[in-house]
Short mmCIF file of C-alpha atoms in Angstrom, two decimals:
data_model
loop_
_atom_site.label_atom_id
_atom_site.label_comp_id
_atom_site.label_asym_id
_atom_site.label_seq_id
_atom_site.Cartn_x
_atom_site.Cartn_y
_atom_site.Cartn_z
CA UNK A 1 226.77 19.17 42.07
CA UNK A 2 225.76 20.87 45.06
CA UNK A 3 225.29 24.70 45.45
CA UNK A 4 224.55 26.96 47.48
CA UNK A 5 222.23 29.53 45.97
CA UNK A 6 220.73 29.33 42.31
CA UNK A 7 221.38 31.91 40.80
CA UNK A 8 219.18 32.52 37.19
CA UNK A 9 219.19 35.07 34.91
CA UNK A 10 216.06 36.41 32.89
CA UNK A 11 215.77 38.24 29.40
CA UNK A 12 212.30 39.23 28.13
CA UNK A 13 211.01 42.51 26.49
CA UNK A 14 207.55 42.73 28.70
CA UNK A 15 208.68 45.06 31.24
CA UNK A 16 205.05 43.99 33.52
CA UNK A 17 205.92 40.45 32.80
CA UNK A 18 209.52 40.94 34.02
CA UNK A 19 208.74 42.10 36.97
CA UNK A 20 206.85 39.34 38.03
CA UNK A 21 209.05 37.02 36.65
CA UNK A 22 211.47 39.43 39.13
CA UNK A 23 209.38 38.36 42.50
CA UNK A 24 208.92 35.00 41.48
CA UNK A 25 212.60 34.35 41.09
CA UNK A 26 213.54 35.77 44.31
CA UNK A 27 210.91 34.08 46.44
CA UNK A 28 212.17 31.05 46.86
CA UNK A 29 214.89 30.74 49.85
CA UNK A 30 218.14 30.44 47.78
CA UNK A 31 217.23 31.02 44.71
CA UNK A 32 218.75 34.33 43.64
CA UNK A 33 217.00 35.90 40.18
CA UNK A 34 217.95 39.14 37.97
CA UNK A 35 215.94 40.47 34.69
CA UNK A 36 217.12 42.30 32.03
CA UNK A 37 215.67 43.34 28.94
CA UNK A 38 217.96 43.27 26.11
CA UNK A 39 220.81 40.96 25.17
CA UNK A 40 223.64 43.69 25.61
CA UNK A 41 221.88 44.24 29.22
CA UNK A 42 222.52 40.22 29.62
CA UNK A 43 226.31 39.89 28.77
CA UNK A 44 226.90 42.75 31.16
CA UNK A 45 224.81 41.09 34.16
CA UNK A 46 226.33 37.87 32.94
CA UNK A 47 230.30 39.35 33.18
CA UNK A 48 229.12 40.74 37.16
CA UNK A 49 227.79 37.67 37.97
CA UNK A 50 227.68 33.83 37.90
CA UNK A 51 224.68 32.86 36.52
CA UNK A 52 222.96 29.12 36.91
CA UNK A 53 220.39 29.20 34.45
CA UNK A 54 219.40 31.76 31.44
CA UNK A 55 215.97 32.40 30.79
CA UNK A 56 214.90 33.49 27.61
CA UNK A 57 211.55 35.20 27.82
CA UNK A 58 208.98 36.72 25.70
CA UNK A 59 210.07 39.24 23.41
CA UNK A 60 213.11 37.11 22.57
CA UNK A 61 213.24 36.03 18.58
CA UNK A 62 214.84 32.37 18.25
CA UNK A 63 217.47 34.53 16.20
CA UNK A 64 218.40 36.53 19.25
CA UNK A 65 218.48 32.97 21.15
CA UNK A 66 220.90 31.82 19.48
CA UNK A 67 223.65 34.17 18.94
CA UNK A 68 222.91 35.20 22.93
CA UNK A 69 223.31 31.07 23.68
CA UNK A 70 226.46 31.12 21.52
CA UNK A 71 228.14 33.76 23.65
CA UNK A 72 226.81 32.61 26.69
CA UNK A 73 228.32 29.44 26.46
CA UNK A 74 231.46 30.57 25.26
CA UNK A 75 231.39 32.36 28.62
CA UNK A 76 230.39 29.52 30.46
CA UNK A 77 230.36 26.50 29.00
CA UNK A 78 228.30 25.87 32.18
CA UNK A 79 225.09 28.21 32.00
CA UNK A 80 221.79 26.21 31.01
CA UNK A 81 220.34 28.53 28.54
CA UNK A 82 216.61 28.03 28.42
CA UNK A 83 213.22 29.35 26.96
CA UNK A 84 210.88 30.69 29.10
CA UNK A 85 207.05 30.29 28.34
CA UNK A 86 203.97 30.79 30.40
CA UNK A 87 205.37 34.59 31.26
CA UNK A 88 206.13 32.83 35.02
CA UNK A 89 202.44 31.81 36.14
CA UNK A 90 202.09 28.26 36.89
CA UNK A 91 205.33 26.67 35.16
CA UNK A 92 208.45 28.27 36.63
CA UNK A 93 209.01 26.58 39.30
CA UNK A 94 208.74 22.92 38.46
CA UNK A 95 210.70 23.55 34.77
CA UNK A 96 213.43 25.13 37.10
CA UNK A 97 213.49 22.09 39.13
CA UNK A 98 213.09 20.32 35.79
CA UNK A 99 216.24 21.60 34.75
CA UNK A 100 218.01 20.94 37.98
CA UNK A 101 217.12 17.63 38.29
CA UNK A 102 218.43 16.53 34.51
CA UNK A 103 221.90 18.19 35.50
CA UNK A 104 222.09 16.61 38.97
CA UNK A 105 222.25 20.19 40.84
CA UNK A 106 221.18 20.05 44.10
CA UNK A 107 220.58 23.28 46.29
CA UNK A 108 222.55 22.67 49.55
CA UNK A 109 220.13 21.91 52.78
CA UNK B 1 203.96 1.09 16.07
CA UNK B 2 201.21 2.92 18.25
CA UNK B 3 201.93 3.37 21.70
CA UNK B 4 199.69 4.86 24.87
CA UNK B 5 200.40 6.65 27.71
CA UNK B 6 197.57 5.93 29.97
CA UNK B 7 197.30 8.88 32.83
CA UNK B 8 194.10 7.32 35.26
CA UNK B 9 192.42 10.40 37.21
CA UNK B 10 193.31 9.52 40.28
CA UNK B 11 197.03 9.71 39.48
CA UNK B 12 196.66 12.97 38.04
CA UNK B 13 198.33 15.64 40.46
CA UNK B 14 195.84 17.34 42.87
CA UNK B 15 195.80 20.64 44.81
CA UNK B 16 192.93 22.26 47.07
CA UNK B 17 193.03 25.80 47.93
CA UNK B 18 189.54 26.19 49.10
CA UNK B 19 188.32 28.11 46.64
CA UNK B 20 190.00 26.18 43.61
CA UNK B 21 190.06 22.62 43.00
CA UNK B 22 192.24 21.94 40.49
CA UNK B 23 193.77 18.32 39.00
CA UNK B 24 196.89 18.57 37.24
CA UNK B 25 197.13 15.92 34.11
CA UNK B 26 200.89 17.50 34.10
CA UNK B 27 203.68 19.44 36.39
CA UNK B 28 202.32 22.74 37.56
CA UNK B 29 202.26 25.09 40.05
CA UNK B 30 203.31 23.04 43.16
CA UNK B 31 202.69 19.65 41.21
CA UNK B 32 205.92 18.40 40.27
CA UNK B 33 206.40 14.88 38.33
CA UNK B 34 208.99 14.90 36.25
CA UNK B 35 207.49 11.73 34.16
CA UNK B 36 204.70 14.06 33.73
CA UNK B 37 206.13 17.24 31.81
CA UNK B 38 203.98 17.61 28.82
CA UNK B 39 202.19 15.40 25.61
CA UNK B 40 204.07 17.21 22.93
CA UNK B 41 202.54 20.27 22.72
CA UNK B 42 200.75 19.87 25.12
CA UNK B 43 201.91 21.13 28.24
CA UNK B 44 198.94 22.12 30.54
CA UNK B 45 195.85 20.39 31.36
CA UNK B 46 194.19 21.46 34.12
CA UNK B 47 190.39 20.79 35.38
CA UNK B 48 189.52 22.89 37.85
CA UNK B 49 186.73 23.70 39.95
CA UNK B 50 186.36 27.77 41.19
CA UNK B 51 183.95 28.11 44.05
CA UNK B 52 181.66 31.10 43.86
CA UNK B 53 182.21 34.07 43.41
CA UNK B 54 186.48 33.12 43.31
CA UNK B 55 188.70 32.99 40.98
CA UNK B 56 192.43 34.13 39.44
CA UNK B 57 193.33 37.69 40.41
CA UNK B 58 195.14 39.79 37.61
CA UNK B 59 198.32 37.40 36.32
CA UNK B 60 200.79 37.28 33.47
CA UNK B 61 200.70 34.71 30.57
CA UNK B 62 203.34 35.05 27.49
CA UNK B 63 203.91 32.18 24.04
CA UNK B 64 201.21 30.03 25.25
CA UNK B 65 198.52 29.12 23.39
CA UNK B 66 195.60 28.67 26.10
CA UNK B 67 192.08 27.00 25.48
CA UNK B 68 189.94 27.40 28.74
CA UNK B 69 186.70 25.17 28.30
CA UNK B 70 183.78 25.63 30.64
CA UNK B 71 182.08 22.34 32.11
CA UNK B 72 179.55 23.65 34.29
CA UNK B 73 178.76 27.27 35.46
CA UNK B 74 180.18 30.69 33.78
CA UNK B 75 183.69 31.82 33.99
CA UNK B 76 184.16 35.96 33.64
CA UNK B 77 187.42 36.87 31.86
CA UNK B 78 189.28 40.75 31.86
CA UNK B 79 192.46 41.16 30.29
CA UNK B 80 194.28 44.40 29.49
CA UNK B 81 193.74 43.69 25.71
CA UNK B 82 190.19 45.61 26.36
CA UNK B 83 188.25 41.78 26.48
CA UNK B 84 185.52 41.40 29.45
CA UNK B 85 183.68 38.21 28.53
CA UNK B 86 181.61 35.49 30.10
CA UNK B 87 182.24 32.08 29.26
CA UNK B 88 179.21 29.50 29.53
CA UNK B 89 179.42 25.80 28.74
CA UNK B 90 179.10 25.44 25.27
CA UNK B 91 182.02 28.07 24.99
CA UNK B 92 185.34 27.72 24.01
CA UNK B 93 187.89 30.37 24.61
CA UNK B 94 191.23 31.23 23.18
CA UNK B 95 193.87 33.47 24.14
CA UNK B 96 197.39 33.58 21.81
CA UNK B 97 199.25 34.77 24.52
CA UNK B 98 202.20 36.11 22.27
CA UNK B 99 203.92 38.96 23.81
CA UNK B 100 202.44 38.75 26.75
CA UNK B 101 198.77 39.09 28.41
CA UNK B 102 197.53 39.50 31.76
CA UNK B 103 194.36 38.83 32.80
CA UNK B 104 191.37 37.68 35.98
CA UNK B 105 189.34 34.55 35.72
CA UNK B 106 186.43 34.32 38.66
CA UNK B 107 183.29 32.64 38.78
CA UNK B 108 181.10 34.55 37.38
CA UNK B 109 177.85 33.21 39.73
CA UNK B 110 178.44 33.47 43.44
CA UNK B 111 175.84 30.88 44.51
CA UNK B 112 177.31 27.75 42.66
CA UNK B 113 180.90 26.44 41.73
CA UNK B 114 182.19 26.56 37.97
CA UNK B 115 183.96 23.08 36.64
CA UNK B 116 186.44 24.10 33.66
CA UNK B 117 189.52 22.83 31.77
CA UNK B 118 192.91 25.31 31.26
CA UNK B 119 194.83 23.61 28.56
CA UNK B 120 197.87 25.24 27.65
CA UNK B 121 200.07 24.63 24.22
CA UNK B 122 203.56 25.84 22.88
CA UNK B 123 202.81 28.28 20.30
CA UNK B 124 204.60 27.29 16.26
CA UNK B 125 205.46 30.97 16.34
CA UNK B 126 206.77 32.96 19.09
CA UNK B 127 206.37 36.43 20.29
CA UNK B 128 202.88 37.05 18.05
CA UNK B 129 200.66 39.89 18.87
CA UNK B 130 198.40 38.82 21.82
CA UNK B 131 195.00 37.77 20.25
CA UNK B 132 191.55 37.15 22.40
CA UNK B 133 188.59 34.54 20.44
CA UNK B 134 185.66 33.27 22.32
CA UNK B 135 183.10 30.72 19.94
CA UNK B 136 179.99 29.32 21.02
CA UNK B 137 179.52 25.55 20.25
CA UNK B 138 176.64 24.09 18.67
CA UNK B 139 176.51 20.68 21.09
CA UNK B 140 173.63 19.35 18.51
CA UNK B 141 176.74 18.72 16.09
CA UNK B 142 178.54 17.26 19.01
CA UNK B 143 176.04 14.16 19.29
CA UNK B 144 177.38 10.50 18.32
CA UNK B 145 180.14 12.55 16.22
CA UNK B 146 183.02 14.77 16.64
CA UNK B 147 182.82 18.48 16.28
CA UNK B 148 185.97 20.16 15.79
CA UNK B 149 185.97 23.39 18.37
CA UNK B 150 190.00 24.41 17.56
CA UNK B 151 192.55 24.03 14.89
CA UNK B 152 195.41 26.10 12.83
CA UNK B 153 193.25 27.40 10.55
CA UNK B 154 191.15 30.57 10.84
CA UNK B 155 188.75 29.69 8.07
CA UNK B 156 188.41 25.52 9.54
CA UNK B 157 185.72 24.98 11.98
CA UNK B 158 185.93 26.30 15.44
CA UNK B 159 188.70 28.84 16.57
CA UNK B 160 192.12 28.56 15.81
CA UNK B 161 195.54 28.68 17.46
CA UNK B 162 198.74 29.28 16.65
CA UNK B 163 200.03 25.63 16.60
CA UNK B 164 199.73 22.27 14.65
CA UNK B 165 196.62 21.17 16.95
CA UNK B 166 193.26 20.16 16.14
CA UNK B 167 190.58 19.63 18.92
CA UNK B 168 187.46 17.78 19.37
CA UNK B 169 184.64 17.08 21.18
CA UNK B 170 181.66 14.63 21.19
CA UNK B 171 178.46 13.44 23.06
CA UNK B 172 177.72 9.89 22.42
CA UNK B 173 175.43 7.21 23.23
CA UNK B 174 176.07 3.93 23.96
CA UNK B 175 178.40 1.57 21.34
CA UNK B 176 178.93 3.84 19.28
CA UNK B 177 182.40 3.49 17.57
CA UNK B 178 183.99 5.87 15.18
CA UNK B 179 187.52 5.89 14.05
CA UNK B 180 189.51 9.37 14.27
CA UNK B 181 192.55 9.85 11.64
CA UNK B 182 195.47 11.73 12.95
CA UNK B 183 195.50 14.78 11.46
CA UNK B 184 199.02 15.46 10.89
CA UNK B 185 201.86 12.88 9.75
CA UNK B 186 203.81 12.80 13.44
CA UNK B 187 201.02 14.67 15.50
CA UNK B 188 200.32 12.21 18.91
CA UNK B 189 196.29 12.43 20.21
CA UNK B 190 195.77 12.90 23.40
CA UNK B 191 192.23 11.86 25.03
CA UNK B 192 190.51 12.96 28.05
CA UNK B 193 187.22 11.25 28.97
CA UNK B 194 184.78 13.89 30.41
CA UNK B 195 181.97 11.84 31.23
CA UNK B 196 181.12 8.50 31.12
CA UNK B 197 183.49 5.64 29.09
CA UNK B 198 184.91 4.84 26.31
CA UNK B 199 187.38 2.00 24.69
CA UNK B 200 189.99 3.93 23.17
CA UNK B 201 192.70 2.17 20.97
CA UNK B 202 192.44 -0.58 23.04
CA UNK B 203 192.53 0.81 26.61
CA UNK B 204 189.04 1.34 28.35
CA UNK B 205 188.79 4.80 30.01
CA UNK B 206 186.64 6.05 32.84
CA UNK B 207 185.43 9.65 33.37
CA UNK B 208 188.93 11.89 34.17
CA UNK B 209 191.12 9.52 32.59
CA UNK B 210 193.59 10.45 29.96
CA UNK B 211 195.78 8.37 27.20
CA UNK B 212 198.26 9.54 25.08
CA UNK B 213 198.79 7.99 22.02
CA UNK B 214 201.47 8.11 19.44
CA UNK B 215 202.47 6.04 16.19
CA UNK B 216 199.18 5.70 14.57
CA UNK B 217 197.39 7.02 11.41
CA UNK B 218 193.83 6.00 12.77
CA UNK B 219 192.28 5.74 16.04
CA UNK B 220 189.10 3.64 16.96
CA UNK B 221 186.99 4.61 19.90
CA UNK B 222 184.03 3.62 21.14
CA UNK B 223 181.57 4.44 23.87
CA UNK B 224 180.32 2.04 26.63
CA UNK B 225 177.51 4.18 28.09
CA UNK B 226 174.96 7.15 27.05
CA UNK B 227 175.81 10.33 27.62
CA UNK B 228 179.11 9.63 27.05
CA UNK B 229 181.70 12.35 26.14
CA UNK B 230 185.37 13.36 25.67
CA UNK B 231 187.56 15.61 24.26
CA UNK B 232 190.44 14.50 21.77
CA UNK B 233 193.53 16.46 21.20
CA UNK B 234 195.50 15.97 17.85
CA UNK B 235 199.14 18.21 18.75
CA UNK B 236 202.60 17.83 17.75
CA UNK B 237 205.17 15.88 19.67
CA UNK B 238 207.88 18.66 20.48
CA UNK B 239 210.28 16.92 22.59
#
C-alpha cells in the first residue's frame, strides 16, 4: 500500500516527553504526528482523524493498552497499535519504518 | 539445539558525527537493518567514542533499562532526577528509565576522547519510578573469572535492573576456558569481545565482535590471548 502522508498518533502521560515525541513526529517530510495524553483524548483525535500508527507511550499501563487497542481496532481494523519505548531518542524512527516495512506501506515519492 | 548469531564488528552499523563515533550492534538512530532489531531484550548496543569536551545535550529516555559502561576516559551525567555524576572505567551505571528521564552525557576531560558502551533493555515492568545507580567495579575480581556487574536482584552482586538480565565481565589471560550456565531456563547470551579473542561456543571472536546465542544450558569460552576481555549478557528472548 502506498500513501501519501503517515499519519501516527501518540499517547503518553510525560507531558516533556510528549513534546518531543511531538517534533520528532512532525520532522520528517510526510510524516504527520499528534500527542495526546489520555485514552479519552485518543478516541476523540482518533474519530477527527485517520490515524496510521498508535503509539503507546510511557505512562500507559498494559491494562489501558489493551482496552484502548480493542476500541481502536474496532474503529479501524487498520490502525497498527504499538508500544513506544525509548521516550523517542534514538529508536523512533527505524521501529516506525520497522513497522512499515512488515505491512508493506510505502510513503509515496 | 544451540544456535549463534554471529554480528563481526565491521558489519555492525556505523555513524560519525565528528564529535561522536558511535557503532551500532542494532537499528538506531539513522542505522536501519531490519535483520538487526534487537537480541531479546536486548535492544541497544552502542560503543561509542565522545571527543573532548562533547557529548549528548539534555534528551528524553522512558521504559528502558540503560547500562552505560565506560572503556576509557570519564563520562559526566545530569539528569533532572537531581544526579550529577562522573563515570570512570571501572564504573557501571544504571538508569531505570520508567516514567521518563532526561538527561546530558559529555566527556567529562576536554583534552582526550572517552570510549563507552550504551546498552539499552526492555524493562519486565513498565512505567516504574525513574531510578539512578552508579557501582564501582573491583577489576581484581574480574581477572581469569567473571564478575557479575548487573542483574534483577538488588541484594546479588553488582547493580540491578528491572529485567530478567544478568551481566558479566572478565579479564583473562591466555587459554583460559571457563564454562558460563545460562542463568535463566529460555534466557539467550549475548557476547561482545572488548579486547583481544576468545573461542566462544564454537565460533572464534575478535575484539568488537558479537554472537548471540540461544538453546543452551552451558556455554564454554575460552581466551586465545592475554589481556583478553569481554562482556557477556544473559537476557530474555522477547520476540
Amino acid at each position: 500500500m502506498q500513501i501519501d502522508q503517515l499519519n501516527i498518533l501518540a499517547l503518553g502521560r510525560n507531558p516533556e516527553i510528549l513534546l518531543v515525541m511531538n517534533r520528532l513526529l512532525n520532522a520528517p517530510p510526510k510524516w504527520h504526528g499528534v500527542t495526546v495524553s489520555t485514552p479519552e483524548e485518543a478516541l476523540a483525535a482518533f474519530a477527527r482523524e485517520s490515524f496510521h500508527i498508535v503509539l503507546l507511550c510511557s505512562g500507559i499501563c498494559p491494562e489501558e493498552e489493551a482496552g484502548l487497542t480493542a476500541q481502536l481496532l474496532l474503529l479501524n481494523p487498520a490502525v497498527i497499535v504499538k508500544r513506544h519505548y525509548g521516550g523517542g531518542s534514538g529508536l523512533l524512527k527505524n521501529e516506525i519504518q520497522f513497522v512499515l516495512d512488515r505491512e508493506n506501506i510505502q510513503l509515496a515519492p | 539445539m544451540a544456535s549463534n548469531i554471529l554480528h563481526k564488528a565491521e558489519t555492525r552499523g556505523h555513524a560519525n558525527h565528528g564529535w561522536l563515533d558511535s557503532h551500532h550492534t542494532f537499528s538506531f538512530a539513522n542505522y536501519y537493518n531490519p535483520e538487526r532489531m534487537q537480541f531479546g531484550a536486548l535492544r541497544v548496543f552502542n560503543d561509542d567514542i565522545v571527543a573532548g569536551g562533547r557529548g549528548f545535550d539534555v534528551h528524553p529516555h522512558d521504559n528502558m533499562e540503560i547500562i552505560s559502561i565506560p572503556l576509557e576516559g570519564d563520562l559526566e551525567h545530569k539528569d533532572n532526577l537531581g544526579n550529577t555524576e562522573i563515570i570512570r572505567q571501572g564504573d557501571v551505571q544504571v538508569m531505570s528509565t520508567g516514567t521518563g528521564v532526561f538527561h546530558s552525557e559529555y566527556n567529562a576531560n576536554k583534552d582526550r576522547p572517552v570510549s563507552f558502551l550504551q546498552i539499552w533493555l526492555f524493562p519486565n515492568k513498565l512505567n516504574v519510578t525513574p531510578r539512578y545507580d552508579q557501582i564501582t567495579l573491583d577489576l581484581a575480581n574480574s581477572k581469569n573469572q567473571l564478575q557479575q556487574i548487573v542483574s534483577p536482584d538488588p541484594n546479588d552482586a553488582g547493580t540491578w535492573i528491572y529485567q530478567d538480565a544478568w551481566f558479566n565481565m572478565g579479564l583473562f589471560d591466555k587459554d583460559k576456558t571457563i564454562t558460563y550456565p545460562v542463568k535463566k531456563e529460555g534466557n539467550g547470551v549475548y557476547v561482545f569481545i572488548l579486547k583481544g579473542s576468545f573461542t566462544v561456543n564454537g565460533q572464534t571472536l575478535s575484539k568488537r565482535d558479537g554472537l548471540g546465542i540461544t538453546g543452551t544450558d552451558n556455554i564454554g569460552i575460552t581466551s586465545l590471548e592475554d589481556g583478553a576481555e569481554l562482556l557477556i549478557m544473559d537476557v530474555p528472548m522477547l520476540s
